[in-house]
Short mmCIF file of C-alpha atoms in Angstrom, two decimals:
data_model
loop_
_atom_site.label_atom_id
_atom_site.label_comp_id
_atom_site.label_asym_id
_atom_site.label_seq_id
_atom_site.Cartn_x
_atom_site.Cartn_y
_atom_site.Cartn_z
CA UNK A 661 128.17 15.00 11.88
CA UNK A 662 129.69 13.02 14.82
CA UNK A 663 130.44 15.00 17.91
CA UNK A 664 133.53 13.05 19.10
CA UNK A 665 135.02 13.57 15.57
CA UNK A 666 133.99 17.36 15.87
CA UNK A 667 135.37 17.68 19.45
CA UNK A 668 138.76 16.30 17.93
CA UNK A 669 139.23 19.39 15.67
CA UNK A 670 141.58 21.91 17.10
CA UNK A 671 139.59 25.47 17.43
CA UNK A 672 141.30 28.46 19.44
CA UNK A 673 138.57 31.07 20.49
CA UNK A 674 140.86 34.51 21.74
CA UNK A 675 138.20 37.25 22.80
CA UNK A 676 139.51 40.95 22.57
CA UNK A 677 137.38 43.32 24.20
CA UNK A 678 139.09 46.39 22.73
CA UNK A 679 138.39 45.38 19.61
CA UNK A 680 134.69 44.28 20.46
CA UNK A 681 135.88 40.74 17.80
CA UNK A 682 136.45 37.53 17.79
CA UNK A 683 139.18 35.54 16.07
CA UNK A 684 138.19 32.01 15.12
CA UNK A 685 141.01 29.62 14.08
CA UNK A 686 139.91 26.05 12.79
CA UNK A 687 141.73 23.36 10.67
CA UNK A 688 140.03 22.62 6.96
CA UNK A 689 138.57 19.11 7.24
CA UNK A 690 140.62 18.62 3.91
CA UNK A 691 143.98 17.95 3.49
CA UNK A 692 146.24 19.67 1.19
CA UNK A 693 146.89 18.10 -2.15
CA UNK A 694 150.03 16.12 -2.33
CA UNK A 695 151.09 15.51 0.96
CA UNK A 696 148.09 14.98 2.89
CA UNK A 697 149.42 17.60 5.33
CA UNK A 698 146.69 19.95 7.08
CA UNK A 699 146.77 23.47 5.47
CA UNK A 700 147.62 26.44 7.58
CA UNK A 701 145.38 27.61 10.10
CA UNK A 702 142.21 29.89 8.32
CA UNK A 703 141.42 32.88 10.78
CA UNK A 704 138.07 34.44 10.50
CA UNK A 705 136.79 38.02 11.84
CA UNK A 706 133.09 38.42 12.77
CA UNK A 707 132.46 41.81 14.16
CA UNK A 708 130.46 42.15 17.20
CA UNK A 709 130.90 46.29 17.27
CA UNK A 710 131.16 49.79 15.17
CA UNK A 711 134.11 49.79 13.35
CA UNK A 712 136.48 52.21 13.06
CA UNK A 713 135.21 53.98 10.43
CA UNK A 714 131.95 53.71 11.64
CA UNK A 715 132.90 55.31 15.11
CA UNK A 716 133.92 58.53 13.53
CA UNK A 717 130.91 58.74 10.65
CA UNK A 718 128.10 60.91 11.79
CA UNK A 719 124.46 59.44 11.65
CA UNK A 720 122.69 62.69 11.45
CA UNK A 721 124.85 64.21 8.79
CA UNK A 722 125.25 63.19 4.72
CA UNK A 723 128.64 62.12 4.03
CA UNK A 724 129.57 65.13 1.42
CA UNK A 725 128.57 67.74 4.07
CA UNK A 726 131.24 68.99 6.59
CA UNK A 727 130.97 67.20 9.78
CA UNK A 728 129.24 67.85 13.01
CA UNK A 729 130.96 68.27 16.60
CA UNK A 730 130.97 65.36 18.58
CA UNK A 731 128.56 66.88 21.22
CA UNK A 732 126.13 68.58 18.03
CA UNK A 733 126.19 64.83 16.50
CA UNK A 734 125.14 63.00 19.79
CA UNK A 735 122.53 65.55 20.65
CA UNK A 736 120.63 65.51 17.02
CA UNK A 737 120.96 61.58 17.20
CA UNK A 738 119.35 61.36 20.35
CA UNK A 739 116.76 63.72 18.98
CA UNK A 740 116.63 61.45 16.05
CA UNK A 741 116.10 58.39 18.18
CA UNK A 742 113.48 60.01 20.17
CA UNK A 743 111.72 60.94 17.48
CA UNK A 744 111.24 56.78 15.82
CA UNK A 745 110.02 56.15 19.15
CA UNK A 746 107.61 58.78 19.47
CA UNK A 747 106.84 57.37 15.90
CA UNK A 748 106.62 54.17 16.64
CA UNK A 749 104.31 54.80 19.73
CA UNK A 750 101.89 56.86 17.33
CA UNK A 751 101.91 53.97 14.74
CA UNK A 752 100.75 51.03 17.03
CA UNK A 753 97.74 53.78 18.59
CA UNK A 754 96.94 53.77 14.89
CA UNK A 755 96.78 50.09 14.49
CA UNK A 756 94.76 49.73 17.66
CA UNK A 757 92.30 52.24 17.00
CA UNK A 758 92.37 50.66 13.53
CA UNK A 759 91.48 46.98 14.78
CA UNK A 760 89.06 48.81 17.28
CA UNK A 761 87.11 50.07 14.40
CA UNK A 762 87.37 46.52 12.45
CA UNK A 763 86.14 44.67 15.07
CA UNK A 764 83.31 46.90 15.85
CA UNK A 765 82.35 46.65 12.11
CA UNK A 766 82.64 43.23 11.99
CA UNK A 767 80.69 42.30 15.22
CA UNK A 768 77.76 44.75 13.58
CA UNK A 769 78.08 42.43 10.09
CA UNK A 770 77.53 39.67 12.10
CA UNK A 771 74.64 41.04 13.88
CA UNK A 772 73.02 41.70 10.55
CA UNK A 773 73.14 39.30 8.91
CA UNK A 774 68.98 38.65 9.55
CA UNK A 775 68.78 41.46 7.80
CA UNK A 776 70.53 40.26 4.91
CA UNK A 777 68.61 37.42 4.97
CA UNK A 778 65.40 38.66 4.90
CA UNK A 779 66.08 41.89 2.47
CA UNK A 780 68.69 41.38 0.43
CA UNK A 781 69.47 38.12 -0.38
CA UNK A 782 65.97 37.72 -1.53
CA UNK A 783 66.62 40.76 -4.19
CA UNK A 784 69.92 42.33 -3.93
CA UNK A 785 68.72 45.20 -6.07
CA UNK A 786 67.62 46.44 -2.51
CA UNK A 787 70.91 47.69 -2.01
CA UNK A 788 70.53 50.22 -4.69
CA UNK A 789 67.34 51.46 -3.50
CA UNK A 790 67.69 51.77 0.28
CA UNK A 791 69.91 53.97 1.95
CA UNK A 792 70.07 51.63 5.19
CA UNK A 793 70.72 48.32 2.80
CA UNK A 794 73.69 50.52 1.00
CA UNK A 795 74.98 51.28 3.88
CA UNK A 796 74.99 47.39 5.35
CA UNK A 797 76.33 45.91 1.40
CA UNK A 798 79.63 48.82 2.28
CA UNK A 799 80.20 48.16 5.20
CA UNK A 800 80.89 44.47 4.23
CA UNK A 801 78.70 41.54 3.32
CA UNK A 802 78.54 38.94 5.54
CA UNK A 803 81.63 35.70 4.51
CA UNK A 804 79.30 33.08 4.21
CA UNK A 805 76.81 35.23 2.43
CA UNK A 806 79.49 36.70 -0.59
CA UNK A 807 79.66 34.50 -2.94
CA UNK A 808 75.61 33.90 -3.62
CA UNK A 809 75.41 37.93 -3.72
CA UNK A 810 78.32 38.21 -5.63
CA UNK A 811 77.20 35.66 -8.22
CA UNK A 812 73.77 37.30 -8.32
CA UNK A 813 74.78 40.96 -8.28
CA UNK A 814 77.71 40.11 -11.77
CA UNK A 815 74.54 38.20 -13.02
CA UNK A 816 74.55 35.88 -16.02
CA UNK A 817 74.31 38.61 -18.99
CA UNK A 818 76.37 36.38 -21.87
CA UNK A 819 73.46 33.89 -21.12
CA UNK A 820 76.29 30.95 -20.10
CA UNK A 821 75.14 27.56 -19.66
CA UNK A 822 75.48 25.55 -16.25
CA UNK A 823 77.96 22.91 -18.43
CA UNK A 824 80.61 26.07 -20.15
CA UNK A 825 82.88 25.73 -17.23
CA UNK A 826 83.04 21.95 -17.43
CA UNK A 827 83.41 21.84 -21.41
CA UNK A 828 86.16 24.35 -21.78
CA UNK A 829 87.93 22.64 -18.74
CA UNK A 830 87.87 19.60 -20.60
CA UNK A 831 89.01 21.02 -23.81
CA UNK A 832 91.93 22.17 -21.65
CA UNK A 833 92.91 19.26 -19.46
CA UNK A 834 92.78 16.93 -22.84
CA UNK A 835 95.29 19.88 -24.59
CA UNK A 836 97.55 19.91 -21.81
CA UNK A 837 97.76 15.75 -21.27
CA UNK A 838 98.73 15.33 -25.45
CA UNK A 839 100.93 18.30 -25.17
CA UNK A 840 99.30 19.92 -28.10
CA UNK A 841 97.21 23.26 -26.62
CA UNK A 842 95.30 24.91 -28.89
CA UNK A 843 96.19 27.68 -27.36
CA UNK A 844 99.68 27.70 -27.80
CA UNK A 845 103.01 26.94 -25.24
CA UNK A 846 103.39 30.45 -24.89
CA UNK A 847 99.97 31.28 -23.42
CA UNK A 848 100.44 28.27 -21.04
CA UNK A 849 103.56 29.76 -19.65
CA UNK A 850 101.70 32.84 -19.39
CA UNK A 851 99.33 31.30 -17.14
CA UNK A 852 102.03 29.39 -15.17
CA UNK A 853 104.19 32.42 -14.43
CA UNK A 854 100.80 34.07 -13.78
CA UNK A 855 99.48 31.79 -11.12
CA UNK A 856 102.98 32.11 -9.40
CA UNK A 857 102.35 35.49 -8.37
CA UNK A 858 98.57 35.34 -7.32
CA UNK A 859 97.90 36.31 -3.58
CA UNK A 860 101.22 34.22 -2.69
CA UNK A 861 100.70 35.00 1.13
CA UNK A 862 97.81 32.53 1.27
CA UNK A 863 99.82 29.87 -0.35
CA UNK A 864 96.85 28.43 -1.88
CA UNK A 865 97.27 29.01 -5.53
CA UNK A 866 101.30 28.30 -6.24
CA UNK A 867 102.33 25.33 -8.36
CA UNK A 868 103.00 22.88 -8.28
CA UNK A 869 101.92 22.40 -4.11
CA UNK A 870 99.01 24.98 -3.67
CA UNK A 871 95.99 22.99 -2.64
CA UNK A 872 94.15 25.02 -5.19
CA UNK A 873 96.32 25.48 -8.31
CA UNK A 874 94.88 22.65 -10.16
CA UNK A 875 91.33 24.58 -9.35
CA UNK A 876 92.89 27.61 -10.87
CA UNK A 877 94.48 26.57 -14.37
CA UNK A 878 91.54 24.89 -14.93
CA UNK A 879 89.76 27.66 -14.79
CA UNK A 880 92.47 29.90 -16.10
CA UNK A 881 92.33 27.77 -19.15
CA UNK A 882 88.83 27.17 -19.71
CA UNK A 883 89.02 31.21 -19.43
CA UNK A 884 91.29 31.40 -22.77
CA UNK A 885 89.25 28.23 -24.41
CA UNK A 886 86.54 30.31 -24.25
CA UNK A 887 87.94 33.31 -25.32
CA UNK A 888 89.67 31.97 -28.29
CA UNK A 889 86.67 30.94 -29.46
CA UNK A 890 85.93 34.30 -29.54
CA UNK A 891 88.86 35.14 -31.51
CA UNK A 892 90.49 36.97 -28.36
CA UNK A 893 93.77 34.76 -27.74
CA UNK A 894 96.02 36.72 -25.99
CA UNK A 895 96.68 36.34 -22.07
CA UNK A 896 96.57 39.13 -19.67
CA UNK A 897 98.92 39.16 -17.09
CA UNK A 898 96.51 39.55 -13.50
CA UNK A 899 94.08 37.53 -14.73
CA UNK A 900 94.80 34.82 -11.84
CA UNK A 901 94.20 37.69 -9.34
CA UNK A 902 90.43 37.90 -10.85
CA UNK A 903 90.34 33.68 -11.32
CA UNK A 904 91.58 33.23 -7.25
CA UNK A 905 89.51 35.93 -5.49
CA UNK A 906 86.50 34.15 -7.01
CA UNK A 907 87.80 30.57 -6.45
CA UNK A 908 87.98 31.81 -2.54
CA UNK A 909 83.97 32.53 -2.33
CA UNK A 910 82.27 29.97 -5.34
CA UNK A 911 83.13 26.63 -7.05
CA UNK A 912 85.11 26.57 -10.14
CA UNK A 913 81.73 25.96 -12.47
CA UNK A 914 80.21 29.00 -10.72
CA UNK A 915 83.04 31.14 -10.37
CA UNK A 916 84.15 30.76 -14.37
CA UNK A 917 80.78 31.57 -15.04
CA UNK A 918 81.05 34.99 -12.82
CA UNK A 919 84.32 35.60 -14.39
CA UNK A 920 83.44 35.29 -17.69
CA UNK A 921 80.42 38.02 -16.75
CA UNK A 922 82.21 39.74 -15.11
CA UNK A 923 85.02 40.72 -17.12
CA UNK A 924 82.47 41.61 -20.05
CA UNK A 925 81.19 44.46 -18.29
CA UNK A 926 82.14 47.15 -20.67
CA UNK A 927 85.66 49.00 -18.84
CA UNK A 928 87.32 45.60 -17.79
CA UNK A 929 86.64 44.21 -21.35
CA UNK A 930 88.02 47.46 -22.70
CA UNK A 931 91.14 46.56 -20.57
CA UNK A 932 90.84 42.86 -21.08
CA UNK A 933 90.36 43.20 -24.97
CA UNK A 934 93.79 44.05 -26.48
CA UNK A 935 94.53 46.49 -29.03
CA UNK A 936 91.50 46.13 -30.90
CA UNK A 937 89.87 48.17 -28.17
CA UNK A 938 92.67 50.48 -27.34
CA UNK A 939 90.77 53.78 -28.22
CA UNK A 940 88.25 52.64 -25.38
CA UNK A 941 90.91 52.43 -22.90
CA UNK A 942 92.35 55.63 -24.18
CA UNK A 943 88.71 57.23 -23.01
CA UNK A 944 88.88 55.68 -19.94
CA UNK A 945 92.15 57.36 -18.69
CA UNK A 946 90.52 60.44 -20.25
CA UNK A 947 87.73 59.69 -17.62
CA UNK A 948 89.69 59.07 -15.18
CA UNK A 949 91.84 62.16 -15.50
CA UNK A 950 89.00 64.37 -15.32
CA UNK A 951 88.03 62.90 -11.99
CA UNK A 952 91.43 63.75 -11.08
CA UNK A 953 91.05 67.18 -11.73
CA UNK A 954 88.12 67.68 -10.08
CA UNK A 955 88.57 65.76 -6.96
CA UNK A 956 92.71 66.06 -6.43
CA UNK A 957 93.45 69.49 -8.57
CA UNK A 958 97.21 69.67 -7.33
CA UNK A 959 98.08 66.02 -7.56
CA UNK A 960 96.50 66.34 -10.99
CA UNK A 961 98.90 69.78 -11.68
CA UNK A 962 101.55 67.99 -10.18
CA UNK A 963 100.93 64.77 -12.99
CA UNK A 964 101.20 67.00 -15.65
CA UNK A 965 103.97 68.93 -14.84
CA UNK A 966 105.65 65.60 -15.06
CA UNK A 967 104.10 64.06 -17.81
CA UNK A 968 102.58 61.00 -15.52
CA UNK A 969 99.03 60.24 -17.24
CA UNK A 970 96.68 57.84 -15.88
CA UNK A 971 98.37 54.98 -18.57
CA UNK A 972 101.14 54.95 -16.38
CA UNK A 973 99.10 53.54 -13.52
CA UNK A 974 95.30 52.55 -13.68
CA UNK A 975 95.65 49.63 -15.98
CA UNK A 976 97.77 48.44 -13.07
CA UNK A 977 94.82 48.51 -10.58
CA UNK A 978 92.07 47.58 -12.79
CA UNK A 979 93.16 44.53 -14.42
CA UNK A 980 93.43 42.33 -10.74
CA UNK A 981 91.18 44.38 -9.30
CA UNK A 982 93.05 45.98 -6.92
CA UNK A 983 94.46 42.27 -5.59
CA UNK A 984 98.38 43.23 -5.53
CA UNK A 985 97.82 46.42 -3.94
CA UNK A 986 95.18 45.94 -1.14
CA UNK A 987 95.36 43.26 1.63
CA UNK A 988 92.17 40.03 0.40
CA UNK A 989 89.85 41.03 3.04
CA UNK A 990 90.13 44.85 1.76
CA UNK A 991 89.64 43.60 -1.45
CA UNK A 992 86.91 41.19 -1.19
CA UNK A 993 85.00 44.35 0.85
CA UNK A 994 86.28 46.66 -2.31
CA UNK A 995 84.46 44.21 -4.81
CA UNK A 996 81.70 43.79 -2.82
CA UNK A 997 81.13 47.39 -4.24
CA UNK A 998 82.16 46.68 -7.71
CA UNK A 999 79.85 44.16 -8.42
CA UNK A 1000 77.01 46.32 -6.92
CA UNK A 1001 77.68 49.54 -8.55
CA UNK A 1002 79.65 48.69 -11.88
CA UNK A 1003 82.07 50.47 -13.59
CA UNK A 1004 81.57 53.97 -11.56
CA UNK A 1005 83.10 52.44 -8.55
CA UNK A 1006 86.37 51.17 -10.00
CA UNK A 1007 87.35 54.82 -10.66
CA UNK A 1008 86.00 55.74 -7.03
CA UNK A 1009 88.29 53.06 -5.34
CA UNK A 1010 90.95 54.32 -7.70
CA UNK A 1011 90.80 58.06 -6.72
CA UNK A 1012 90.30 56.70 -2.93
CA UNK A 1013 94.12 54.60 -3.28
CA UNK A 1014 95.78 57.75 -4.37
CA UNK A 1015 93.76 59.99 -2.05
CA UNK A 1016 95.28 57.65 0.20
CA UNK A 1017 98.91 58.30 -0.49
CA UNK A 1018 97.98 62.02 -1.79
CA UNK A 1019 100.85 63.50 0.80
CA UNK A 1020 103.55 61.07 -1.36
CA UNK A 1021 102.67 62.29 -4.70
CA UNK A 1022 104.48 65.74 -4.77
CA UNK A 1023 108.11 64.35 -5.21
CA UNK A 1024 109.85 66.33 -8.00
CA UNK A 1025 111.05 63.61 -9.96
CA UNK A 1026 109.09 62.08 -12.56
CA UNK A 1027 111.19 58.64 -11.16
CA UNK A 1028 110.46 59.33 -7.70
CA UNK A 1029 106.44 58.87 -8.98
CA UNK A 1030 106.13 56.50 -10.16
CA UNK A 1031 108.27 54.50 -7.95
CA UNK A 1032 105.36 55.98 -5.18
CA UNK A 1033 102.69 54.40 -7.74
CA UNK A 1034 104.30 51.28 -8.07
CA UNK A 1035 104.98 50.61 -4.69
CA UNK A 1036 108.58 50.49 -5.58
CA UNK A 1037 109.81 53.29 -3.68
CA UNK A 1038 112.53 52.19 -1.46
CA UNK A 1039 112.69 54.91 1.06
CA UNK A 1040 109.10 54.21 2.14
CA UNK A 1041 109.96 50.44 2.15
CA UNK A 1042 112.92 51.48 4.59
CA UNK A 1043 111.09 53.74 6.20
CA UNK A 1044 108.16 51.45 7.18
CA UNK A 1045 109.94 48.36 7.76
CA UNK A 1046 112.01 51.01 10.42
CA UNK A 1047 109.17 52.42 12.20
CA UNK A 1048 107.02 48.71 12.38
CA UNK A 1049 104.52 49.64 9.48
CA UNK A 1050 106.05 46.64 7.07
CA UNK A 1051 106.89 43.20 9.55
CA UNK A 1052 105.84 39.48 9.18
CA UNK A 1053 102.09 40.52 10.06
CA UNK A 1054 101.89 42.55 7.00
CA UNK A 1055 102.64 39.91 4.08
CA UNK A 1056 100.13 39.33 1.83
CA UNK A 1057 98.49 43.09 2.50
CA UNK A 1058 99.74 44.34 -1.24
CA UNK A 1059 102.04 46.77 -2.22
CA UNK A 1060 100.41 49.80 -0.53
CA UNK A 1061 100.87 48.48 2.88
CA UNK A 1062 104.15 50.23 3.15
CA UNK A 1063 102.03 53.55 2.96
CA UNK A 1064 99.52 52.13 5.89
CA UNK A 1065 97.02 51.63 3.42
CA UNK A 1066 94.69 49.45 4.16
CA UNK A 1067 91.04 48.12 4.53
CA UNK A 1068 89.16 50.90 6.99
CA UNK A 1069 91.54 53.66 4.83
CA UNK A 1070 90.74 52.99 1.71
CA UNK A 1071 86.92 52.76 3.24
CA UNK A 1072 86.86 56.10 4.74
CA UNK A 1073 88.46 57.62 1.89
CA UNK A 1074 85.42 56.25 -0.26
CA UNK A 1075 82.60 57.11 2.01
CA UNK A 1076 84.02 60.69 2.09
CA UNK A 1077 83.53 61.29 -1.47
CA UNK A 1078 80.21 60.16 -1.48
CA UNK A 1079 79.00 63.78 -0.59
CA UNK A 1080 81.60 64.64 -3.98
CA UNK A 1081 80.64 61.84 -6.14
CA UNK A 1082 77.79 62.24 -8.48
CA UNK A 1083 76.32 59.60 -10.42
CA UNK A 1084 75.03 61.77 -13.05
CA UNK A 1085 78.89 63.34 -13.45
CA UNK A 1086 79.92 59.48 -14.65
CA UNK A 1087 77.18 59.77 -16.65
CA UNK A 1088 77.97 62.52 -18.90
CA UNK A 1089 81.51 62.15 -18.88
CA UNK A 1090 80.60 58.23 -20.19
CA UNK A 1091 78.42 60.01 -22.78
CA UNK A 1092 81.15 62.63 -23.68
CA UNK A 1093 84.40 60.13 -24.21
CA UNK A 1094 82.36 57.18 -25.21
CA UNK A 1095 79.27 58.00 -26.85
CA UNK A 1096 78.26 54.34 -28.88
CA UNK A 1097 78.29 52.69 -25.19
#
């Protein structure tokens, strides 16, 4: 806009310190209709203070209550204040003992990673023999090192050739350029709306600009190719989350073939498979549940005074993998375990996320749950964004951040039920719920 025309605009400016406003009075740039005659003068209010309701509405006290005294009110919000800073103060020790302990465990996966050159990567199976390797493949496998480890520990059970990725790809690039997918436009959108929502922090995967969204339908529909084939043509919503966490440590060919594998290991193809394998899934919340009982007996009692079953919420974690809950790097160190161990540790990051928020799972409203669960609950989102816990450093850490979980929590939680967890518990329960495995 030109700045002499601007200047030529009347604008009175009358500042009234009693009333902590201003009153802004500017012409419309319009005329009025008819008579090309300016219309009156518009005043505007923009409130730089308390109003006047606000001056007389305690802070400290619920509206329906009677109110304090003035001197009562002032006192408990002082207390009040004191208190968020106190909080505050106590948050960021956390977060700096936290990044203490990150860096300390990072600095000793660096210095390791001889180790995992000369005894693991040669035979990752090493890991589940030695004590000392275990301990190194938890604590984090070295970035450069994931994605051969990961490919080797999934394995290649389905027998895939080194050409499926590039076939099915085909098959779906060909569908999508004559507008005919065999697949269906439905499934398409499914994929679309999908890949909107997949680690959106990173800005990698979002169409129609993410530098690796073209990666990721391909492989999202060579995925469904393939599976349709199969006869299994339905879409599952999270899918992406599986698709993009691999695209971040192999090539598409390699990573479709790890996916594939993957999700054929016998609980995520339960949850993958659709209703034909429904009575499957319905064991493995009967699994779960058990574990529950065992390892969190009052947040167990608590679920079934309230009817909240593990239907409500595990499908939600298993199916990405934990990827809208957990921040990547927590994630890629969580799956660093999945692949290792199987099935077993899905349920053992599982119990770990709501040992995690264990204190937060007593509210006694069924509502108020699963609100908790979902990482909907607006009173923690308040109360974190208040207190620092939720700010522009934490996007992209998943939907649990607003609790302060995070990587080294959900780590400690794990390593503390290793003296708890027994292999040969998993075992039997597996044999009890789902004996034809």
């Amino acid at each position: 806009m030109d700045l002499n025309h601007r200047a030529q605009q009347p604008s009175v400016e009358t500042s009234h310190s009693s009333q902590h406003s201003v009153h802004s009075v500017t012409s419309p740039s319009s005329s009025s209709p008819g008579g090309g005659g300016a219309k009156s003068p518009r005043v505007t209010h923009t409130s730089h203070g308390p109003s006047a309701l606000e001056k007389v509405l305690s802070k400290t006290r619920p509206s329906h209550l009677p109110p304090k005294n003035k001197e009562e009110d002032n006192k408990h919000l002082k207390d009040w204040e004191e208190m968020m800073r106190n909080s505050r103060a106590a948050d960021e020790k956390r977060k700096a003992l936290v990044m203490e302990r990150r860096r300390a465990r990072e600095a000793a996966v660096e210095a390791s990673i001889s180790t995992w050159e000369r005894e693991i990567v040669p035979d990752y199976r090493a890991a589940l023999r030695d004590t000392r390797l275990r301990s190194l493949w938890w604590n984090g496998i070295p970035s450069n090192l994931r994605g051969v480890l990961w490919e080797r520990a999934i394995g290649n059970d389905i027998a895939l050739s080194k050409d499926s990725f590039s076939r099915c790809s085909a098959r779906g690039r060909r569908a999508r350029e004559s507008g005919v997918h065999p697949l269906g436009p439905s499934i398409m959108a499914a994929i679309e709306e999908d890949m909107t929502t997949t680690l959106p922090s990173l800005h990698l995967f979002r169409p129609p600009t993410g530098p690796m969204c073209d990666d990721l339908r391909d492989m999202l529909c060579a995925f469904m190719i393939a599976r349709a084939d199969e006869g299994m043509s339905h879409y599952v919503p999270g899918t992406a989350r599986v698709a993009a966490m691999l695209l971040l440590n192999l090539a598409p060919d390699r990573a479709f073939i790890a996916m594939r594998n993957l999700l054929e290991r016998h609980c995520l193809r339960s949850f993958y498979g659709g209703p034909g394998l429904k009575e499957d899934v319905e064991a493995y919340y009967r699994i779960f549940d058990t574990l529950l009982a065992d390892c969190m007996p009052k947040v167990y009692f608590n679920f079934k005074q309230h009817q909240i079953s593990p239907s409500v919420y595990l499908a939600d974690w298993l199916i990405p993998l934990f990827v809208d809950h957990l921040p990547v790097e927590a994630c890629a160190r969580v799956w660093d375990g999945i692949v290792l161990h199987g099935d077993a540790f899905l349920f053992r990051v599982a119990l770990a996320l709501l040992s995690n928020i264990e204190m937060r799972l007593f509210f006694p409203e069924r509502k108020e749950l699963l609100e908790v669960l979902r990482g909907e609950n607006r009173a923690a989102q308040e109360v974190a964004r208040r207190t620092g816990v939720l700010g522009p450093e934490t996007e992209g850490a998943g939907k649990y951040a607003q609790y302060g979980v995070d990587e080294e929590s959900v780590w400690q939680r794990i390593v503390e039920m290793d003296e708890w967890w027994k292999e040969s518990t998993w075992t039997r329960l597996l044999q009890r719920e789902l004996p034809d495995l």
